[in-house]
PDB file of C-alpha atoms in Angstrom:
ATOM      1  CA  MET A 332      67.428 103.535  67.797  1.00 61.00           C
ATOM      2  CA  SER A 333      70.036 105.537  69.717  1.00 63.00           C
ATOM      3  CA  ILE A 334      73.739 104.653  69.793  1.00 62.00           C
ATOM      4  CA  SER A 335      73.603 104.050  73.570  1.00 62.00           C
ATOM      5  CA  THR A 336      70.818 101.504  73.005  1.00 73.00           C
ATOM      6  CA  ILE A 337      72.791  99.785  70.243  1.00 73.00           C
ATOM      7  CA  VAL A 338      75.857  99.624  72.591  1.00 67.00           C
ATOM      8  CA  ILE A 339      73.723  97.967  75.346  1.00 74.00           C
ATOM      9  CA  ILE A 340      72.224  95.421  72.894  1.00 81.00           C
ATOM     10  CA  VAL A 341      75.613  94.577  71.360  1.00 80.00           C
ATOM     11  CA  GLY A 342      77.135  94.199  74.870  1.00 78.00           C
ATOM     12  CA  TRP A 343      74.566  91.625  75.952  1.00 84.00           C
ATOM     13  CA  VAL A 344      74.770  89.780  72.686  1.00 89.00           C
ATOM     14  CA  LEU A 345      78.551  89.688  72.908  1.00 88.00           C
ATOM     15  CA  LEU A 346      78.359  88.508  76.521  1.00 87.00           C
ATOM     16  CA  GLY A 347      75.951  85.666  75.583  1.00 91.00           C
ATOM     17  CA  ILE A 348      78.253  84.569  72.696  1.00 93.00           C
ATOM     18  CA  ILE A 349      81.345  84.573  74.873  1.00 90.00           C
ATOM     19  CA  LEU A 350      79.575  82.553  77.669  1.00 91.00           C
ATOM     20  CA  THR A 351      78.170  80.037  75.152  1.00 93.00           C
ATOM     21  CA  ILE A 352      81.585  79.449  73.559  1.00 93.00           C
ATOM     22  CA  SER A 353      83.167  79.208  77.011  1.00 91.00           C
ATOM     23  CA  PHE A 354      80.697  76.514  77.971  1.00 94.00           C
ATOM     24  CA  PHE A 355      81.401  74.312  74.926  1.00 94.00           C
ATOM     25  CA  ILE A 356      85.152  74.859  75.297  1.00 91.00           C
ATOM     26  CA  GLY A 357      84.980  73.858  78.978  1.00 90.00           C
ATOM     27  CA  TYR A 358      82.711  70.888  78.088  1.00 92.00           C
ATOM     28  CA  LYS A 359      85.190  69.580  75.559  1.00 90.00           C
ATOM     29  CA  ARG A 360      88.246  70.243  77.766  1.00 86.00           C
ATOM     30  CA  ARG A 361      86.656  68.735  80.909  1.00 89.00           C
ATOM     31  CA  PHE A 362      86.742  69.986  84.485  1.00 91.00           C
ATOM     32  CA  VAL A 363      90.159  68.898  85.800  1.00 89.00           C
ATOM     33  CA  ARG A 364      91.951  69.956  82.582  1.00 88.00           C
ATOM     34  CA  GLY A 365      90.023  73.257  82.731  1.00 89.00           C
ATOM     35  CA  VAL A 366      91.055  73.898  86.307  1.00 90.00           C
ATOM     36  CA  VAL A 367      94.766  73.160  85.598  1.00 90.00           C
ATOM     37  CA  ASN A 368      94.685  75.289  82.483  1.00 87.00           C
ATOM     38  CA  PHE A 369      92.946  78.162  84.356  1.00 86.00           C
ATOM     39  CA  GLY A 370      95.397  77.985  87.250  1.00 89.00           C
ATOM     40  CA  ILE A 371      98.351  78.247  84.929  1.00 90.00           C
ATOM     41  CA  SER A 372      96.626  81.156  83.120  1.00 85.00           C
ATOM     42  CA  VAL A 373      95.915  83.050  86.438  1.00 86.00           C
ATOM     43  CA  VAL A 374      99.551  82.758  87.511  1.00 90.00           C
ATOM     44  CA  LEU A 375     100.865  83.962  84.167  1.00 89.00           C
ATOM     45  CA  VAL A 376      98.285  86.826  83.913  1.00 85.00           C
ATOM     46  CA  ILE A 377      99.236  88.045  87.403  1.00 89.00           C
ATOM     47  CA  ALA A 378     102.897  88.008  86.248  1.00 91.00           C
ATOM     48  CA  ALA A 379     101.933  90.030  83.180  1.00 89.00           C
ATOM     49  CA  TYR A 380      99.890  92.392  85.310  1.00 87.00           C
ATOM     50  CA  LEU A 381     102.769  93.013  87.642  1.00 91.00           C
ATOM     51  CA  LEU A 382     105.259  93.517  84.815  1.00 91.00           C
ATOM     52  CA  THR A 383     103.029  95.767  82.729  1.00 90.00           C
ATOM     53  CA  PRO A 384     103.357  99.089  84.702  1.00 89.00           C
ATOM     54  CA  VAL A 385     107.086  98.623  85.076  1.00 90.00           C
ATOM     55  CA  ILE A 386     107.619  98.150  81.298  1.00 91.00           C
ATOM     56  CA  ALA A 387     105.117 100.836  80.413  1.00 87.00           C
ATOM     57  CA  LYS A 388     106.844 103.445  82.607  1.00 87.00           C
ATOM     58  CA  ALA A 389     110.169 102.396  81.112  1.00 88.00           C
ATOM     59  CA  ILE A 390     108.821 102.900  77.612  1.00 85.00           C
ATOM     60  CA  LEU A 391     107.236 106.246  78.416  1.00 82.00           C
ATOM     61  CA  GLY A 392     110.466 107.406  80.045  1.00 82.00           C
ATOM     62  CA  ILE A 393     112.535 106.878  76.909  1.00 82.00           C
ATOM     63  CA  GLY A 394     113.991 110.193  75.781  1.00 78.00           C
ATOM     64  CA  VAL A 395     113.042 111.383  72.266  1.00 75.00           C
ATOM     65  CA  SER A 396     114.900 114.233  70.572  1.00 73.00           C
ATOM     66  CA  VAL A 397     112.737 116.695  68.741  1.00 70.00           C
ATOM     67  CA  ASP A 398     114.204 119.944  67.272  1.00 69.00           C
ATOM     68  CA  GLY A 399     117.272 119.541  69.467  1.00 69.00           C
ATOM     69  CA  THR A 400     115.200 119.100  72.610  1.00 73.00           C
ATOM     70  CA  THR A 401     115.018 115.788  74.433  1.00 73.00           C
ATOM     71  CA  LYS A 402     111.666 114.959  76.029  1.00 74.00           C
ATOM     72  CA  PRO A 403     110.294 111.841  77.611  1.00 77.00           C
ATOM     73  CA  LEU A 404     108.032 109.911  75.224  1.00 76.00           C
ATOM     74  CA  SER A 405     105.044 110.522  77.580  1.00 75.00           C
ATOM     75  CA  GLN A 406     105.495 114.254  77.404  1.00 74.00           C
ATOM     76  CA  LEU A 407     105.885 114.189  73.650  1.00 74.00           C
ATOM     77  CA  LEU A 408     102.599 112.352  73.333  1.00 75.00           C
ATOM     78  CA  ILE A 409     100.856 114.704  75.671  1.00 71.00           C
ATOM     79  CA  ASP A 410     102.185 117.697  73.624  1.00 72.00           C
ATOM     80  CA  MET A 411     100.948 116.110  70.416  1.00 73.00           C
ATOM     81  CA  ILE A 412      97.506 115.526  71.916  1.00 69.00           C
ATOM     82  CA  SER A 413      97.187 118.996  73.432  1.00 69.00           C
ATOM     83  CA  GLY A 414      98.723 120.820  70.496  1.00 68.00           C
ATOM     84  CA  THR A 415      95.503 121.562  68.600  1.00 70.00           C
ATOM     85  CA  GLU A 416      93.650 124.807  69.213  1.00 69.00           C
ATOM     86  CA  THR A 417      90.430 123.089  70.214  1.00 69.00           C
ATOM     87  CA  ILE A 418      92.181 121.045  72.889  1.00 68.00           C
ATOM     88  CA  LYS A 419      94.102 124.128  74.156  1.00 69.00           C
ATOM     89  CA  THR A 420      90.868 126.098  74.534  1.00 69.00           C
ATOM     90  CA  ALA A 421      89.137 123.176  76.295  1.00 68.00           C
ATOM     91  CA  ILE A 422      92.129 122.827  78.819  1.00 64.00           C
ATOM     92  CA  GLU A 423      91.952 126.605  79.563  1.00 66.00           C
ATOM     93  CA  THR A 424      88.372 126.328  80.429  1.00 67.00           C
ATOM     94  CA  THR A 425      88.440 122.860  81.975  1.00 66.00           C
ATOM     95  CA  PRO A 426      91.398 121.979  84.195  1.00 64.00           C
ATOM     96  CA  ALA A 427      90.054 118.478  84.675  1.00 65.00           C
ATOM     97  CA  LEU A 428      90.646 117.852  80.907  1.00 65.00           C
ATOM     98  CA  GLU A 429      94.362 118.446  81.361  1.00 66.00           C
ATOM     99  CA  VAL A 430      94.577 115.759  84.066  1.00 69.00           C
ATOM    100  CA  PHE A 431      92.649 113.419  81.811  1.00 68.00           C
ATOM    101  CA  LEU A 432      95.015 114.005  78.852  1.00 73.00           C
ATOM    102  CA  GLU A 433      98.084 113.490  81.051  1.00 71.00           C
ATOM    103  CA  SER A 434      96.865 109.991  81.932  1.00 75.00           C
ATOM    104  CA  VAL A 435      95.967 108.978  78.390  1.00 75.00           C
ATOM    105  CA  PRO A 436      99.564 107.931  77.215  1.00 79.00           C
ATOM    106  CA  LEU A 437     100.099 105.708  80.264  1.00 80.00           C
ATOM    107  CA  LEU A 438      96.648 104.148  79.875  1.00 81.00           C
ATOM    108  CA  VAL A 439      97.186 103.383  76.171  1.00 83.00           C
ATOM    109  CA  VAL A 440     100.751 102.038  76.679  1.00 86.00           C
ATOM    110  CA  ASN A 441      99.630  99.915  79.636  1.00 87.00           C
ATOM    111  CA  ILE A 442      96.985  98.312  77.438  1.00 86.00           C
ATOM    112  CA  LEU A 443      99.355  97.561  74.570  1.00 89.00           C
ATOM    113  CA  VAL A 444     102.105  96.239  76.852  1.00 90.00           C
ATOM    114  CA  PHE A 445      99.625  94.065  78.744  1.00 89.00           C
ATOM    115  CA  LEU A 446      98.238  92.579  75.532  1.00 88.00           C
ATOM    116  CA  ILE A 447     101.753  91.698  74.197  1.00 92.00           C
ATOM    117  CA  LEU A 448     102.755  90.190  77.528  1.00 91.00           C
ATOM    118  CA  TYR A 449      99.505  88.273  77.740  1.00 87.00           C
ATOM    119  CA  ALA A 450     100.089  86.758  74.320  1.00 90.00           C
ATOM    120  CA  ILE A 451     103.647  85.700  75.366  1.00 92.00           C
ATOM    121  CA  MET A 452     102.314  84.237  78.665  1.00 89.00           C
ATOM    122  CA  ARG A 453      99.605  82.368  76.920  1.00 87.00           C
ATOM    123  CA  LEU A 454     102.215  80.657  74.778  1.00 91.00           C
ATOM    124  CA  LEU A 455     104.247  79.808  77.782  1.00 90.00           C
ATOM    125  CA  GLY A 456     101.112  78.600  79.646  1.00 89.00           C
ATOM    126  CA  TYR A 457     100.247  76.322  76.716  1.00 89.00           C
ATOM    127  CA  ILE A 458     103.692  74.671  76.801  1.00 92.00           C
ATOM    128  CA  VAL A 459     103.415  74.093  80.586  1.00 91.00           C
ATOM    129  CA  TYR A 460      99.837  72.759  80.195  1.00 89.00           C
ATOM    130  CA  LYS A 461     100.862  70.231  77.505  1.00 89.00           C
ATOM    131  CA  ILE A 462     103.700  68.956  79.750  1.00 91.00           C
ATOM    132  CA  ILE A 463     101.251  68.364  82.653  1.00 90.00           C
ATOM    133  CA  ASP A 464      98.745  66.815  80.253  1.00 86.00           C
ATOM    134  CA  VAL A 465     101.125  64.216  78.927  1.00 86.00           C
ATOM    135  CA  THR A 466     102.630  63.367  82.330  1.00 87.00           C
ATOM    136  CA  CYS A 467      99.599  63.431  84.596  1.00 86.00           C
ATOM    137  CA  LEU A 468      96.094  64.120  83.068  1.00 83.00           C
ATOM    138  CA  LYS A 469      95.976  61.432  80.449  1.00 82.00           C
ATOM    139  CA  LYS A 470      96.998  58.772  82.981  1.00 83.00           C
ATOM    140  CA  ARG A 471      94.202  59.913  85.272  1.00 82.00           C
ATOM    141  CA  GLU A 472      91.575  59.657  82.505  1.00 81.00           C
ATOM    142  CA  GLN A 473      92.647  56.058  81.758  1.00 82.00           C
ATOM    143  CA  LYS A 474      91.707  54.794  85.228  1.00 84.00           C
ATOM    144  CA  PRO A 475      88.517  52.659  85.438  1.00 80.00           C
ATOM    145  CA  THR A 476      87.041  54.963  88.114  1.00 81.00           C
ATOM    146  CA  TYR A 477      87.111  57.974  85.848  1.00 83.00           C
ATOM    147  CA  ASN A 478      83.635  59.468  85.146  1.00 87.00           C
ATOM    148  CA  ALA A 479      83.995  61.214  81.773  1.00 86.00           C
ATOM    149  CA  LYS A 480      80.348  62.493  81.589  1.00 89.00           C
ATOM    150  CA  ARG A 481      80.497  64.201  84.973  1.00 89.00           C
ATOM    151  CA  ASP A 482      83.873  65.690  84.170  1.00 89.00           C
ATOM    152  CA  LYS A 483      82.558  67.152  80.902  1.00 91.00           C
ATOM    153  CA  TRP A 484      79.463  68.854  82.476  1.00 93.00           C
ATOM    154  CA  LEU A 485      81.478  70.228  85.377  1.00 92.00           C
ATOM    155  CA  GLY A 486      83.965  71.438  82.739  1.00 91.00           C
ATOM    156  CA  GLY A 487      81.126  73.287  80.935  1.00 92.00           C
ATOM    157  CA  GLY A 488      80.074  74.999  84.173  1.00 92.00           C
ATOM    158  CA  PHE A 489      83.632  76.007  84.921  1.00 91.00           C
ATOM    159  CA  GLY A 490      83.971  77.240  81.388  1.00 91.00           C
ATOM    160  CA  ILE A 491      81.154  79.698  81.971  1.00 93.00           C
ATOM    161  CA  LEU A 492      82.959  80.928  85.141  1.00 90.00           C
ATOM    162  CA  LYS A 493      86.097  81.395  83.143  1.00 86.00           C
ATOM    163  CA  GLY A 494      84.098  83.277  80.462  1.00 89.00           C
ATOM    164  CA  ILE A 495      82.849  85.763  83.093  1.00 89.00           C
ATOM    165  CA  VAL A 496      86.380  86.283  84.366  1.00 84.00           C
ATOM    166  CA  PHE A 497      87.542  86.823  80.826  1.00 82.00           C
ATOM    167  CA  VAL A 498      84.807  89.468  80.143  1.00 84.00           C
ATOM    168  CA  VAL A 499      85.714  91.386  83.355  1.00 82.00           C
ATOM    169  CA  LEU A 500      89.415  91.410  82.490  1.00 75.00           C
ATOM    170  CA  ALA A 501      88.975  92.104  78.821  1.00 74.00           C
ATOM    171  CA  PHE A 502      86.747  95.155  79.394  1.00 74.00           C
ATOM    172  CA  ALA A 503      88.575  96.483  82.426  1.00 70.00           C
ATOM    173  CA  PRO A 504      90.669  99.035  80.380  1.00 63.00           C
ATOM    174  CA  LEU A 505      87.521 100.293  78.621  1.00 64.00           C
ATOM    175  CA  THR A 506      85.735 100.569  81.953  1.00 64.00           C
ATOM    176  CA  ALA A 507      88.705 102.580  83.333  1.00 62.00           C
ATOM    177  CA  LEU A 508      88.515 104.879  80.277  1.00 60.00           C
ATOM    178  CA  THR A 509      84.833 105.460  80.579  1.00 61.00           C
ATOM    179  CA  GLY A 510      85.252 106.090  84.295  1.00 59.00           C
ATOM    180  CA  MET A 511      87.878 108.781  83.577  1.00 57.00           C
ATOM    181  CA  PHE A 512      85.547 110.298  80.947  1.00 58.00           C
ATOM    182  CA  THR A 513      82.709 110.406  83.486  1.00 60.00           C
ATOM    183  CA  ASP A 514      84.917 112.013  86.142  1.00 59.00           C
ATOM    184  CA  LEU A 515      85.904 114.640  83.635  1.00 57.00           C
ATOM    185  CA  ARG A 516      82.235 115.395  82.763  1.00 57.00           C
ATOM    186  CA  ASP A 517      81.202 115.481  86.436  1.00 59.00           C
ATOM    187  CA  ASN A 518      84.061 117.763  87.442  1.00 57.00           C
ATOM    188  CA  THR A 519      83.237 120.170  84.649  1.00 53.00           C
ATOM    189  CA  GLN A 520      79.527 120.109  85.581  1.00 52.00           C
ATOM    190  CA  ALA A 521      80.375 120.823  89.160  1.00 52.00           C
ATOM    191  CA  LEU A 522      82.381 123.909  88.092  1.00 50.00           C
ATOM    192  CA  TYR A 523      79.542 125.069  85.862  1.00 51.00           C
ATOM    193  CA  THR A 524      76.901 124.507  88.572  1.00 55.00           C
ATOM    194  CA  ALA A 525      79.035 126.437  90.974  1.00 51.00           C
ATOM    195  CA  SER A 526      79.197 129.348  88.620  1.00 51.00           C
ATOM    196  CA  GLU A 527      75.371 129.238  88.126  1.00 52.00           C
ATOM    197  CA  SER A 528      74.592 129.130  91.842  1.00 55.00           C
ATOM    198  CA  GLY A 529      76.376 132.408  92.894  1.00 51.00           C
ATOM    199  CA  ALA A 530      80.047 131.467  92.802  1.00 48.00           C
ATOM    200  CA  ALA A 531      80.673 133.281  89.512  1.00 47.00           C
ATOM    201  CA  ALA A 532      82.362 136.240  91.144  1.00 47.00           C
ATOM    202  CA  THR A 533      84.869 134.120  92.949  1.00 48.00           C
ATOM    203  CA  LEU A 534      85.626 132.027  89.883  1.00 45.00           C
ATOM    204  CA  SER A 535      86.065 135.153  87.805  1.00 48.00           C
ATOM    205  CA  GLU A 536      88.684 136.470  90.228  1.00 47.00           C
ATOM    206  CA  VAL A 537      90.608 133.231  89.852  1.00 45.00           C
ATOM    207  CA  GLN A 538      90.259 132.925  86.148  1.00 47.00           C
ATOM    208  CA  GLY A 539      90.438 136.590  85.176  1.00 47.00           C
ATOM    209  CA  GLU A 540      87.818 138.915  83.775  1.00 44.00           C
ATOM    210  CA  GLY A 541      88.209 137.798  80.157  1.00 44.00           C
ATOM    211  CA  SER A 542      87.524 134.070  80.818  1.00 45.00           C
ATOM    212  CA  SER A 543      84.261 132.131  81.273  1.00 45.00           C
ATOM    213  CA  LEU A 544      83.079 128.620  81.908  1.00 46.00           C
ATOM    214  CA  LYS A 545      81.259 126.680  79.246  1.00 50.00           C
ATOM    215  CA  ASN A 546      78.503 124.252  79.741  1.00 49.00           C
ATOM    216  CA  THR A 547      79.772 120.658  80.120  1.00 48.00           C
ATOM    217  CA  LYS A 548      77.828 119.552  77.029  1.00 50.00           C
ATOM    218  CA  GLU A 549      79.360 122.353  74.922  1.00 53.00           C
ATOM    219  CA  ILE A 550      82.952 121.474  75.939  1.00 52.00           C
ATOM    220  CA  ILE A 551      82.518 117.748  75.428  1.00 51.00           C
ATOM    221  CA  GLU A 552      80.912 118.258  72.023  1.00 53.00           C
ATOM    222  CA  GLU A 553      83.927 120.433  70.951  1.00 53.00           C
ATOM    223  CA  VAL A 554      86.472 117.862  71.988  1.00 51.00           C
ATOM    224  CA  ILE A 555      84.765 114.410  71.651  1.00 54.00           C
ATOM    225  CA  PRO A 556      82.336 113.326  68.904  1.00 54.00           C
ATOM    226  CA  ALA A 557      78.717 113.083  69.978  1.00 53.00           C
ATOM    227  CA  GLY A 558      78.544 109.401  68.782  1.00 54.00           C
ATOM    228  CA  PHE A 559      81.438 108.460  70.969  1.00 54.00           C
ATOM    229  CA  THR A 560      79.825 110.171  74.006  1.00 54.00           C
ATOM    230  CA  ASP A 561      76.567 108.273  73.376  1.00 55.00           C
ATOM    231  CA  ALA A 562      78.441 105.025  73.113  1.00 52.00           C
ATOM    232  CA  ILE A 563      80.207 105.659  76.466  1.00 54.00           C
ATOM    233  CA  GLU A 564      76.921 106.426  78.152  1.00 56.00           C
ATOM    234  CA  GLY A 565      75.410 103.173  76.777  1.00 51.00           C
ATOM    235  CA  TYR A 566      78.447 101.228  78.017  1.00 51.00           C
TER     236      TYR A 566
END
């Protein structure tokens, strides 16, 4: 069984587990409570989303002194990544790879900052939810007209909806990363195809007589492990 097939199977199984858990959590919490909790979460997640790029850029803009030279943290990370001979060679033959590497520090820091902010926002959201629960929700559920069974089943359905939203948000960074990888591969393939279809002379003038384009597969295999590539294709 190939790695890409395993990734597909694991993805569907993980989705099923998340939606099942989301249903039972929603069923137990009930519909109105679920809506209130979700509304609070959405507001706080939007706040975290808006704050993330500002904080990430501030972090990457911090000056770090190395050997008497001060560089922004973003440039220092890029230099560390592109410092190996394999990466240098790949950048020389594939300009698209340099653009990809320049975006990696911002992507990674964005993810880390968002996760930290999300954890903080979840804590704040829990506090706000408990206040609303004590002051409003419990009083509503004590009324004679309250239908607990209907509220629970509606809560289960709403829980599934929340699970879908969670999956989309949770996998958004990975989707962005795989999209960048695909663009890199496609751009490199376009250059290689151009050289094979009669544009080799023009490309040689631009690159110099001593340089040549490699096949996309060869470049990717030199820089990125084959197993990782298969996993991305499966995703």
